[in-house]
């Protein structure tokens, strides 16, 4: 497919896609076969100005974004005029506010890991106001049987959500408060800031997938929640316009890359990974194992209302079609492996598989991966990370195996909640993320779930998902069926035992039960989360 732009002759074109993750920014140039023709990456520099605060300098992030885009095109040996469109995937719930007239930020990005609003979260969750809200919503659900009222009756705030971190900023940054009063304040997650910068201030927008991850968006009504904003005194005027995931958001100003490149998709990273894995059908599941684990199931055109902590998200909105996801997450996945490496239990993560299989079992040792509390289904922010069952015979190898087993056990736990809550038949399971390169974890997860798990040939699924949506928007790819044919699988992991064998007494059944006892003993350890 060719275009003519800025005097260049008709030639092959490509799709640019950038993923701004928690630890790195990566840009890939994709061709028609979805093969990567060029790449460039940079590390995300996190700032820790106070204990528990985690920030990103917006100007540094912007410079790195521009650098990786130029670097990927250069690496591909191509020219910017050959880039047909740009797709952007970003980490979720990291936000900033800035002056709409000057573009000057009022503060750094406050990331999803930031804990400055922890006390605010605690006081709100225990407040009479929230108890009243829960009571009223339960009554409304009883009277109407509408699931959105049930969802509202169960809602609690967390530090990972934008809502109360934004309230903290509004309460503690005087120039921000003044800008709100003057009507000159813009709020945005990372995608919104990048759109603003790429279009030289012409666009203040986000997409439905990013908006749904902020906890100030109503996924049932598909708009910013007037109720939540009113409850928390968040002015609706500062929020960006919410657009379809596949949409021409604007055009990169020619002064940035030399040519005007259309921005055709903006997506939140987990939803982008789901799209990249081609999980387009109801019951499709993807498991992303990176710093944390994110397990998502396609619930079709209806949001899922959870009682155990699964989060209802907008997966994507393309045209009139909306796809919803239900998501469960576990925080300590790659983080636990990195911690073990820092302790010198091993020198290279590629060794862990061989270390784990060098012993028959963990010798009765269990690891609880709870450096950031326990998420669904236990939902205990006060749980501690721990080893249990240590004895004189315990070796480093047993410790490493116990850590890897704990990741698979958490996968099993999230999967069981997903099955129980959604009652949707599972159609396929695909895995991505850096930790999925570990065959021990992958095989044990397949055994515990009793399902086949497919691992793709390359793991940057967030980048690929944003590229797919951008390419569909320009006609570079025709439809989702064509995308499915482009997806290549590296390996299938088949369960080594049937469900009947598991029910009769798999050797892991007792191990899993003992690990669950260890979880219970690690709960409610800290007085403060």
Protein backbone atom coordinates (compact mmCIF):
# COMPACT_ATOMS: atom_id res chain seq x y z
CA UNK A 1 0.00 0.00 0.00
CA UNK A 2 1.56 3.31 -0.97
CA UNK A 3 1.03 6.99 -0.37
CA UNK A 4 2.51 10.17 -1.75
CA UNK A 5 3.55 12.68 0.87
CA UNK A 6 5.72 15.81 0.75
CA UNK A 7 6.96 15.11 -2.79
CA UNK A 8 8.19 11.55 -2.15
CA UNK A 9 7.29 8.93 -4.71
CA UNK A 10 4.77 6.20 -4.10
CA UNK A 11 6.35 3.55 -1.89
CA UNK A 12 5.72 0.93 0.78
CA UNK A 13 4.23 2.32 3.99
CA UNK A 14 4.40 1.20 7.62
CA UNK A 15 2.67 1.61 10.97
CA UNK A 16 4.42 3.29 13.90
CA UNK A 17 3.45 2.24 17.41
CA UNK A 18 4.74 3.40 20.80
CA UNK A 19 4.13 1.78 24.19
CA UNK A 20 4.84 3.94 27.24
CA UNK A 21 5.05 1.30 29.97
CA UNK A 22 5.88 1.39 33.66
CA UNK A 23 9.60 0.82 33.18
CA UNK A 24 10.29 1.60 29.50
CA UNK A 25 9.15 3.37 26.33
CA UNK A 26 9.31 1.19 23.23
CA UNK A 27 8.62 2.07 19.60
CA UNK A 28 8.25 -0.46 16.78
CA UNK A 29 7.79 -0.01 13.05
CA UNK A 30 5.42 -2.69 11.67
CA UNK A 31 4.98 -3.84 8.08
CA UNK A 32 1.94 -5.44 6.42
CA UNK A 33 2.78 -8.87 7.85
CA UNK A 34 2.95 -7.33 11.38
CA UNK A 35 6.70 -8.02 11.45
CA UNK A 36 8.88 -5.54 13.31
CA UNK A 37 11.10 -3.66 10.84
CA UNK A 38 12.74 -1.31 13.35
CA UNK A 39 12.77 -0.68 17.10
CA UNK A 40 14.03 1.73 19.71
CA UNK A 41 13.53 1.93 23.46
CA UNK A 42 14.35 4.10 26.44
CA UNK A 43 14.03 3.64 30.18
CA UNK A 44 11.25 5.49 32.03
CA UNK A 45 13.01 7.54 34.71
CA UNK A 46 10.99 7.39 37.91
CA UNK A 47 11.37 10.08 40.57
CA UNK A 48 10.89 9.47 44.30
CA UNK A 49 10.70 12.97 45.88
CA UNK A 50 9.29 11.62 49.18
CA UNK A 51 8.74 8.14 50.65
CA UNK A 52 5.79 6.56 48.82
CA UNK A 53 5.71 9.20 46.07
CA UNK A 54 6.42 8.01 42.51
CA UNK A 55 6.58 10.58 39.71
CA UNK A 56 7.71 11.04 36.10
CA UNK A 57 9.04 14.31 34.70
CA UNK A 58 6.66 15.16 31.79
CA UNK A 59 9.31 16.98 29.76
CA UNK A 60 11.73 14.06 30.06
CA UNK A 61 8.97 11.65 29.01
CA UNK A 62 8.16 13.80 25.96
CA UNK A 63 11.82 14.02 24.89
CA UNK A 64 12.21 10.24 25.26
CA UNK A 65 9.00 9.67 23.27
CA UNK A 66 10.28 11.73 20.34
CA UNK A 67 13.72 10.08 20.56
CA UNK A 68 12.38 6.49 20.41
CA UNK A 69 10.09 7.28 17.47
CA UNK A 70 12.94 8.78 15.46
CA UNK A 71 15.26 5.97 16.57
CA UNK A 72 12.86 3.20 15.47
CA UNK A 73 12.41 4.70 11.99
CA UNK A 74 16.17 5.13 11.68
CA UNK A 75 16.73 1.55 12.87
CA UNK A 76 14.36 0.34 10.16
CA UNK A 77 16.35 2.23 7.51
CA UNK A 78 13.18 4.04 6.49
CA UNK A 79 11.97 7.62 6.22
CA UNK A 80 9.26 9.36 8.26
CA UNK A 81 7.23 9.97 5.09
CA UNK A 82 6.71 6.19 4.89
CA UNK A 83 4.89 6.10 8.23
CA UNK A 84 1.20 5.84 7.42
CA UNK A 85 -0.12 6.30 10.96
CA UNK A 86 0.83 6.30 14.64
CA UNK A 87 -0.68 4.21 17.44
CA UNK A 88 -0.04 4.93 21.13
CA UNK A 89 -0.35 2.57 24.11
CA UNK A 90 0.28 3.87 27.64
CA UNK A 91 0.44 2.77 31.24
CA UNK A 92 -2.86 3.45 32.93
CA UNK A 93 -3.95 5.81 35.72
CA UNK A 94 -0.76 7.93 35.66
CA UNK A 95 -1.87 11.54 35.35
CA UNK A 96 -0.88 15.19 35.30
CA UNK A 97 -2.49 18.65 35.15
CA UNK A 98 -1.23 21.62 33.13
CA UNK A 99 -2.08 25.13 31.95
CA UNK A 100 -4.24 24.87 28.82
CA UNK A 101 -2.85 28.15 27.45
CA UNK A 102 0.88 27.76 28.07
CA UNK A 103 1.19 23.96 28.28
CA UNK A 104 3.16 24.36 31.52
CA UNK A 105 2.63 21.45 33.97
CA UNK A 106 1.50 22.24 37.51
CA UNK A 107 3.32 19.13 38.80
CA UNK A 108 5.05 15.98 37.56
CA UNK A 109 3.09 12.93 36.46
CA UNK A 110 1.75 11.18 39.57
CA UNK A 111 2.05 7.48 38.70
CA UNK A 112 -0.31 4.62 39.43
CA UNK A 113 2.25 3.32 41.98
CA UNK A 114 2.16 6.55 44.02
CA UNK A 115 0.90 6.26 47.62
CA UNK A 116 0.55 9.93 48.61
CA UNK A 117 -3.25 9.59 48.74
CA UNK A 118 -3.19 6.48 50.97
CA UNK A 119 -4.55 8.29 54.03
CA UNK A 120 -7.19 10.02 51.90
CA UNK A 121 -8.22 6.61 50.51
CA UNK A 122 -8.49 5.15 54.01
CA UNK A 123 -10.56 8.04 55.38
CA UNK A 124 -12.93 8.04 52.38
CA UNK A 125 -13.47 4.27 52.44
CA UNK A 126 -14.37 4.42 56.16
CA UNK A 127 -16.39 7.63 55.93
CA UNK A 128 -20.09 7.99 56.72
CA UNK A 129 -20.50 9.41 53.20
CA UNK A 130 -19.31 6.14 51.59
CA UNK A 131 -21.46 4.05 53.93
CA UNK A 132 -24.45 6.16 52.92
CA UNK A 133 -23.58 5.85 49.22
CA UNK A 134 -23.26 2.06 49.53
CA UNK A 135 -26.60 1.84 51.35
CA UNK A 136 -28.44 4.00 48.81
CA UNK A 137 -26.96 2.08 45.88
CA UNK A 138 -27.92 -1.27 47.42
CA UNK A 139 -31.48 0.00 47.75
CA UNK A 140 -31.51 1.26 44.15
CA UNK A 141 -30.19 -2.11 42.97
CA UNK A 142 -32.89 -3.91 44.97
CA UNK A 143 -35.58 -1.71 43.41
CA UNK A 144 -34.30 -1.62 39.81
CA UNK A 145 -32.07 -4.74 39.53
CA UNK A 146 -29.71 -2.59 37.44
CA UNK A 147 -26.17 -3.91 37.73
CA UNK A 148 -24.59 -0.47 37.67
CA UNK A 149 -26.16 0.25 41.06
CA UNK A 150 -24.79 -3.05 42.40
CA UNK A 151 -21.34 -2.01 41.13
CA UNK A 152 -21.66 1.37 42.85
CA UNK A 153 -22.70 -0.32 46.13
CA UNK A 154 -19.43 -2.28 46.17
CA UNK A 155 -17.03 0.43 45.02
CA UNK A 156 -14.06 1.33 47.22
CA UNK A 157 -11.24 3.73 46.46
CA UNK A 158 -7.64 2.58 46.01
CA UNK A 159 -4.37 4.45 45.55
CA UNK A 160 -4.02 2.90 42.07
CA UNK A 161 -7.06 4.84 40.83
CA UNK A 162 -6.69 8.40 39.61
CA UNK A 163 -9.67 9.71 41.61
CA UNK A 164 -8.23 10.40 45.06
CA UNK A 165 -4.70 11.15 43.83
CA UNK A 166 -6.30 13.92 41.74
CA UNK A 167 -8.23 15.11 44.80
CA UNK A 168 -4.91 15.23 46.69
CA UNK A 169 -3.40 17.38 43.92
CA UNK A 170 -6.41 19.72 43.86
CA UNK A 171 -6.17 20.12 47.63
CA UNK A 172 -2.39 20.57 47.89
CA UNK A 173 -1.17 22.48 44.81
CA UNK A 174 -2.26 26.16 45.06
CA UNK A 175 -1.50 27.11 41.42
CA UNK A 176 -3.60 24.14 40.26
CA UNK A 177 -6.55 25.30 42.36
CA UNK A 178 -6.19 28.79 40.95
CA UNK A 179 -6.10 27.47 37.37
CA UNK A 180 -9.31 25.50 37.99
CA UNK A 181 -10.98 28.69 39.22
CA UNK A 182 -9.68 30.59 36.18
CA UNK A 183 -10.85 27.88 33.76
CA UNK A 184 -7.32 27.35 32.44
CA UNK A 185 -6.61 23.83 33.76
CA UNK A 186 -6.29 20.63 31.74
CA UNK A 187 -6.18 17.14 33.28
CA UNK A 188 -4.86 14.13 31.42
CA UNK A 189 -3.34 10.68 31.63
CA UNK A 190 -0.10 10.06 29.70
CA UNK A 191 -1.90 9.54 26.39
CA UNK A 192 -3.70 12.90 26.74
CA UNK A 193 -0.43 14.74 27.41
CA UNK A 194 1.24 13.10 24.39
CA UNK A 195 -1.71 14.03 22.14
CA UNK A 196 -1.51 17.62 23.42
CA UNK A 197 2.24 17.79 22.72
CA UNK A 198 2.08 16.02 19.34
CA UNK A 199 -0.60 18.42 18.07
CA UNK A 200 0.99 21.54 19.62
CA UNK A 201 -1.93 22.03 22.01
CA UNK A 202 -4.75 21.53 19.50
CA UNK A 203 -6.10 18.28 20.99
CA UNK A 204 -7.23 17.56 24.56
CA UNK A 205 -8.58 14.01 24.37
CA UNK A 206 -8.33 10.43 25.57
CA UNK A 207 -10.00 7.18 24.56
CA UNK A 208 -12.54 4.95 26.30
CA UNK A 209 -9.99 2.31 27.38
CA UNK A 210 -7.83 4.85 29.22
CA UNK A 211 -10.79 6.74 30.67
CA UNK A 212 -12.33 3.54 32.08
CA UNK A 213 -9.17 2.85 34.12
CA UNK A 214 -9.31 6.16 36.05
CA UNK A 215 -12.24 5.32 38.40
CA UNK A 216 -13.88 8.62 37.45
CA UNK A 217 -15.54 7.17 34.35
CA UNK A 218 -18.92 5.42 34.20
CA UNK A 219 -18.44 2.35 31.99
CA UNK A 220 -22.20 1.66 32.06
CA UNK A 221 -23.13 5.13 30.76
CA UNK A 222 -19.89 5.53 28.72
CA UNK A 223 -19.12 9.03 30.01
CA UNK A 224 -17.25 10.77 32.82
CA UNK A 225 -19.11 10.05 36.05
CA UNK A 226 -20.94 13.18 37.13
CA UNK A 227 -21.75 11.42 40.41
CA UNK A 228 -18.12 10.61 41.29
CA UNK A 229 -16.91 14.04 40.20
CA UNK A 230 -19.62 15.71 42.29
CA UNK A 231 -18.86 13.47 45.29
CA UNK A 232 -15.13 14.27 45.18
CA UNK A 233 -15.43 17.89 43.94
CA UNK A 234 -13.53 17.13 40.72
CA UNK A 235 -14.47 19.76 38.10
CA UNK A 236 -15.77 18.15 34.89
CA UNK A 237 -14.35 21.12 32.95
CA UNK A 238 -10.74 19.91 33.32
CA UNK A 239 -11.38 16.42 31.88
CA UNK A 240 -10.48 15.56 28.26
CA UNK A 241 -12.96 14.61 25.58
CA UNK A 242 -13.37 10.83 25.33
CA UNK A 243 -13.05 9.45 21.79
CA UNK A 244 -13.27 6.03 20.17
CA UNK A 245 -10.12 3.90 20.46
CA UNK A 246 -9.92 3.88 16.67
CA UNK A 247 -10.21 7.54 15.75
CA UNK A 248 -8.19 10.19 13.97
CA UNK A 249 -7.13 12.04 17.11
CA UNK A 250 -5.16 14.58 15.12
CA UNK A 251 -1.93 14.87 13.17
CA UNK A 252 1.60 15.15 14.52
CA UNK A 253 2.79 18.69 13.94
CA UNK A 254 5.31 18.57 11.02
CA UNK A 255 7.91 20.38 13.16
CA UNK A 256 8.27 17.27 15.36
CA UNK A 257 9.03 14.47 12.88
CA UNK A 258 9.37 16.46 9.65
CA UNK A 259 6.05 15.24 8.20
CA UNK A 260 2.43 15.22 9.44
CA UNK A 261 1.69 11.69 10.71
CA UNK A 262 -1.97 10.87 11.54
CA UNK A 263 -2.53 9.63 15.14
CA UNK A 264 -5.06 6.83 14.58
CA UNK A 265 -5.23 4.97 17.91
CA UNK A 266 -4.81 5.61 21.61
CA UNK A 267 -5.14 2.68 24.04
CA UNK A 268 -4.45 1.69 27.64
CA UNK A 269 -1.66 -0.89 27.77
CA UNK A 270 -3.56 -3.95 29.05
CA UNK A 271 -6.44 -3.39 26.64
CA UNK A 272 -3.92 -2.88 23.83
CA UNK A 273 -2.23 -6.18 24.76
CA UNK A 274 -5.64 -7.88 24.63
CA UNK A 275 -6.19 -6.50 21.12
CA UNK A 276 -2.66 -7.46 20.09
CA UNK A 277 -3.38 -11.04 21.19
CA UNK A 278 -6.48 -10.95 18.94
CA UNK A 279 -8.77 -11.75 21.89
CA UNK A 280 -11.76 -10.41 19.98
CA UNK A 281 -14.36 -13.01 21.01
CA UNK A 282 -16.39 -13.43 24.22
CA UNK A 283 -14.53 -15.81 26.53
CA UNK A 284 -11.07 -15.02 25.14
CA UNK A 285 -8.54 -14.59 27.97
CA UNK A 286 -5.08 -13.05 28.01
CA UNK A 287 -2.58 -13.21 30.84
CA UNK A 288 0.09 -10.50 30.84
CA UNK A 289 2.94 -11.35 33.21
CA UNK A 290 5.21 -8.34 33.57
CA UNK A 291 5.97 -6.32 36.71
CA UNK A 292 2.54 -7.55 37.81
CA UNK A 293 0.07 -10.04 36.36
CA UNK A 294 -3.04 -8.80 34.55
CA UNK A 295 -5.63 -11.38 33.59
CA UNK A 296 -8.43 -10.13 31.30
CA UNK A 297 -11.49 -11.83 29.86
CA UNK A 298 -13.56 -10.51 26.96
CA UNK A 299 -17.13 -10.10 28.33
CA UNK A 300 -18.61 -8.83 25.05
CA UNK A 301 -20.83 -5.78 24.84
CA UNK A 302 -21.73 -5.66 28.56
CA UNK A 303 -19.58 -4.59 31.53
CA UNK A 304 -19.15 -7.20 34.26
CA UNK A 305 -20.24 -6.39 37.80
CA UNK A 306 -17.88 -8.04 40.29
CA UNK A 307 -18.20 -8.85 43.98
CA UNK A 308 -14.66 -10.24 44.35
CA UNK A 309 -12.54 -7.43 42.95
CA UNK A 310 -12.50 -7.99 39.19
CA UNK A 311 -12.50 -4.59 37.52
CA UNK A 312 -14.88 -3.79 34.64
CA UNK A 313 -13.04 -1.99 31.84
CA UNK A 314 -13.80 -0.76 28.37
CA UNK A 315 -11.53 -2.87 26.18
CA UNK A 316 -11.96 -0.74 23.06
CA UNK A 317 -14.62 1.14 21.12
CA UNK A 318 -14.35 0.93 17.34
CA UNK A 319 -17.22 2.57 15.47
CA UNK A 320 -20.43 1.74 17.31
CA UNK A 321 -19.02 -1.52 18.75
CA UNK A 322 -17.89 -1.55 22.37
CA UNK A 323 -16.01 -4.50 23.87
CA UNK A 324 -15.77 -4.79 27.66
CA UNK A 325 -13.23 -6.68 29.75
CA UNK A 326 -13.19 -7.96 33.32
CA UNK A 327 -9.72 -7.76 34.85
CA UNK A 328 -8.01 -9.25 37.86
CA UNK A 329 -4.45 -8.40 38.79
CA UNK A 330 -1.66 -9.57 41.06
CA UNK A 331 1.07 -7.05 41.82
CA UNK A 332 4.13 -9.16 42.65
CA UNK A 333 5.13 -11.06 39.49
CA UNK A 334 8.24 -9.72 37.74
CA UNK A 335 8.75 -7.64 40.90
CA UNK A 336 9.21 -10.83 42.97
CA UNK A 337 11.68 -12.27 40.45
CA UNK A 338 13.65 -9.01 40.37
CA UNK A 339 13.75 -8.98 44.19
CA UNK A 340 15.10 -12.55 44.24
CA UNK A 341 17.77 -11.53 41.72
CA UNK A 342 18.77 -8.55 43.89
CA UNK A 343 19.12 -11.01 46.81
CA UNK A 344 21.52 -12.98 44.58
CA UNK A 345 19.42 -16.15 44.61
CA UNK A 346 20.47 -16.23 40.93
CA UNK A 347 22.46 -13.96 38.63
CA UNK A 348 20.36 -14.12 35.46
CA UNK A 349 16.58 -14.55 35.21
CA UNK A 350 17.07 -17.04 32.36
CA UNK A 351 18.59 -19.42 34.94
CA UNK A 352 15.43 -19.62 37.07
CA UNK A 353 13.71 -22.29 34.96
CA UNK A 354 16.69 -24.66 35.23
CA UNK A 355 17.07 -23.92 38.96
CA UNK A 356 13.37 -24.68 39.63
CA UNK A 357 13.44 -27.96 37.70
CA UNK A 358 16.70 -29.08 39.38
CA UNK A 359 14.65 -30.04 42.47
CA UNK A 360 11.54 -32.23 42.58
CA UNK A 361 9.56 -29.77 44.70
CA UNK A 362 9.99 -26.75 46.96
CA UNK A 363 10.62 -28.95 50.02
CA UNK A 364 7.48 -27.60 51.70
CA UNK A 365 8.51 -23.95 51.27
CA UNK A 366 5.86 -21.45 50.16
CA UNK A 367 6.28 -17.87 48.98
CA UNK A 368 3.59 -15.19 49.28
CA UNK A 369 4.18 -12.55 46.54
CA UNK A 370 2.66 -9.62 48.41
CA UNK A 371 5.05 -6.66 48.23
CA UNK A 372 2.06 -4.43 47.43
CA UNK A 373 -0.65 -6.25 49.34
CA UNK A 374 -2.93 -8.92 47.86
CA UNK A 375 -5.37 -8.02 45.12
CA UNK A 376 -8.44 -10.01 43.94
CA UNK A 377 -9.91 -12.18 45.30
CA UNK A 378 -8.48 -11.46 48.78
CA UNK A 379 -8.15 -7.67 48.39
CA UNK A 380 -5.97 -7.08 51.44
CA UNK A 381 -3.58 -4.11 51.16
CA UNK A 382 -2.12 -4.98 54.60
CA UNK A 383 -0.80 -8.45 53.62
CA UNK A 384 2.96 -9.00 53.78
CA UNK A 385 5.33 -10.87 51.48
CA UNK A 386 6.77 -13.94 53.17
CA UNK A 387 8.48 -17.32 52.94
CA UNK A 388 6.88 -20.06 55.04
CA UNK A 389 8.01 -23.59 55.77
CA UNK A 390 11.74 -22.82 55.90
CA UNK A 391 13.86 -25.60 57.40
CA UNK A 392 17.57 -26.55 57.63
CA UNK A 393 17.25 -28.57 54.41
CA UNK A 394 16.00 -25.53 52.43
CA UNK A 395 18.36 -24.41 49.65
CA UNK A 396 18.40 -21.48 47.24
CA UNK A 397 16.92 -23.80 44.63
CA UNK A 398 13.87 -24.46 46.80
CA UNK A 399 13.40 -20.73 47.36
CA UNK A 400 13.56 -19.99 43.63
CA UNK A 401 11.10 -22.79 42.85
CA UNK A 402 8.71 -21.50 45.56
CA UNK A 403 8.79 -17.99 44.01
CA UNK A 404 8.03 -19.29 40.49
CA UNK A 405 5.30 -21.59 41.83
CA UNK A 406 3.65 -18.66 43.63
CA UNK A 407 3.23 -16.81 40.30
CA UNK A 408 1.44 -19.82 38.77
CA UNK A 409 -0.65 -20.23 41.95
CA UNK A 410 -1.82 -16.61 41.72
CA UNK A 411 -2.71 -17.24 38.06
CA UNK A 412 -4.84 -20.19 39.18
CA UNK A 413 -6.51 -18.06 41.85
CA UNK A 414 -7.37 -15.23 39.43
CA UNK A 415 -8.63 -17.72 36.85
CA UNK A 416 -10.96 -19.42 39.35
CA UNK A 417 -12.44 -16.05 40.34
CA UNK A 418 -12.91 -15.17 36.68
CA UNK A 419 -14.70 -18.47 35.95
CA UNK A 420 -16.88 -18.24 39.05
CA UNK A 421 -17.85 -14.60 38.60
CA UNK A 422 -18.34 -14.20 34.85
CA UNK A 423 -19.66 -17.72 34.12
CA UNK A 424 -18.44 -17.25 30.58
CA UNK A 425 -17.07 -20.37 28.80
CA UNK A 426 -13.37 -19.87 28.05
CA UNK A 427 -12.59 -19.97 24.34
CA UNK A 428 -8.80 -19.48 24.35
CA UNK A 429 -5.99 -18.32 26.62
CA UNK A 430 -2.95 -16.39 25.39
CA UNK A 431 -0.03 -15.16 27.49
CA UNK A 432 2.42 -12.29 27.02
CA UNK A 433 4.86 -10.17 29.00
CA UNK A 434 8.48 -10.81 29.94
CA UNK A 435 7.74 -13.46 32.60
CA UNK A 436 5.89 -15.66 30.07
CA UNK A 437 9.29 -16.57 28.57
CA UNK A 438 9.73 -18.82 31.65
CA UNK A 439 8.60 -22.30 30.55
CA UNK A 440 8.33 -23.57 34.14
CA UNK A 441 5.73 -20.92 35.04
CA UNK A 442 3.89 -21.39 31.74
CA UNK A 443 3.67 -25.20 32.04
CA UNK A 444 2.64 -25.11 35.70
CA UNK A 445 -0.05 -22.50 34.89
CA UNK A 446 -1.39 -24.72 32.07
CA UNK A 447 -1.43 -27.70 34.48
CA UNK A 448 -3.23 -25.77 37.22
CA UNK A 449 -5.77 -24.20 34.86
CA UNK A 450 -6.27 -27.48 32.99
CA UNK A 451 -6.23 -25.47 29.74
CA UNK A 452 -4.04 -24.97 26.71
CA UNK A 453 -2.13 -21.67 26.82
CA UNK A 454 -0.66 -20.11 23.69
CA UNK A 455 2.49 -17.99 23.82
CA UNK A 456 3.12 -15.56 20.94
CA UNK A 457 6.37 -15.37 18.99
CA UNK A 458 7.10 -11.89 20.35
CA UNK A 459 5.90 -10.30 23.55
CA UNK A 460 5.33 -6.57 22.93
CA UNK A 461 1.60 -7.07 22.62
CA UNK A 462 0.64 -3.57 23.83
CA UNK A 463 2.64 -2.06 20.97
CA UNK A 464 1.16 -4.52 18.48
CA UNK A 465 -2.39 -3.89 19.68
CA UNK A 466 -2.10 -0.11 19.25
CA UNK A 467 -0.56 -0.72 15.80
CA UNK A 468 -3.40 -3.05 14.80
CA UNK A 469 -6.05 -0.47 15.76
CA UNK A 470 -4.16 2.33 13.96
CA UNK A 471 -3.78 0.15 10.85
CA UNK A 472 -7.45 -0.80 10.81
CA UNK A 473 -8.31 2.90 11.00
CA UNK A 474 -6.44 3.69 7.77
CA UNK A 475 -7.29 0.51 5.88
CA UNK A 476 -3.70 -0.79 6.17
CA UNK A 477 -5.32 -3.99 7.46
CA UNK A 478 -8.87 -4.80 6.39
CA UNK A 479 -10.48 -6.49 9.39
CA UNK A 480 -9.96 -8.50 12.57
CA UNK A 481 -9.95 -11.82 10.69
CA UNK A 482 -6.91 -10.63 8.73
CA UNK A 483 -5.18 -9.70 12.00
CA UNK A 484 -5.77 -13.18 13.44
CA UNK A 485 -3.90 -14.67 10.47
CA UNK A 486 -0.92 -12.41 11.15
CA UNK A 487 -0.52 -13.56 14.76
CA UNK A 488 2.21 -16.17 15.19
CA UNK A 489 2.49 -18.58 18.11
CA UNK A 490 5.85 -19.56 19.59
CA UNK A 491 4.61 -22.46 21.72
CA UNK A 492 1.49 -24.20 23.03
CA UNK A 493 1.52 -25.34 26.65
CA UNK A 494 -0.86 -28.27 27.15
CA UNK A 495 -1.96 -29.43 30.63
CA UNK A 496 -0.21 -32.65 31.59
CA UNK A 497 -3.23 -33.86 33.56
CA UNK A 498 -6.93 -33.82 32.81
CA UNK A 499 -9.44 -32.11 35.11
CA UNK A 500 -10.57 -35.56 36.29
CA UNK A 501 -6.99 -36.41 37.30
CA UNK A 502 -6.80 -33.08 39.16
CA UNK A 503 -10.04 -33.76 41.03
CA UNK A 504 -8.81 -37.25 41.99
CA UNK A 505 -5.66 -35.90 43.53
CA UNK A 506 -3.01 -34.07 41.55
CA UNK A 507 0.28 -33.79 43.44
CA UNK A 508 -0.15 -30.00 43.20
CA UNK A 509 -3.55 -30.04 44.83
CA UNK A 510 -2.13 -30.37 48.35
CA UNK A 511 0.68 -27.92 47.56
CA UNK A 512 -1.85 -25.32 46.39
CA UNK A 513 -3.92 -25.79 49.55
CA UNK A 514 -0.82 -25.31 51.74
CA UNK A 515 0.11 -22.18 49.76
CA UNK A 516 -3.39 -20.80 50.35
CA UNK A 517 -2.88 -21.36 54.09
CA UNK A 518 0.35 -19.36 53.83
CA UNK A 519 -1.61 -16.56 52.15
CA UNK A 520 -4.09 -16.46 55.01
CA UNK A 521 -1.27 -16.20 57.57
CA UNK A 522 0.29 -13.29 55.67
CA UNK A 523 -2.91 -11.27 55.65
CA UNK A 524 -3.60 -8.25 57.91
CA UNK A 525 0.08 -8.12 58.85
CA UNK A 526 0.62 -4.36 58.70
CA UNK A 527 -1.36 -1.83 60.68
CA UNK A 528 -1.33 0.47 57.62
CA UNK A 529 -1.37 -0.62 53.94
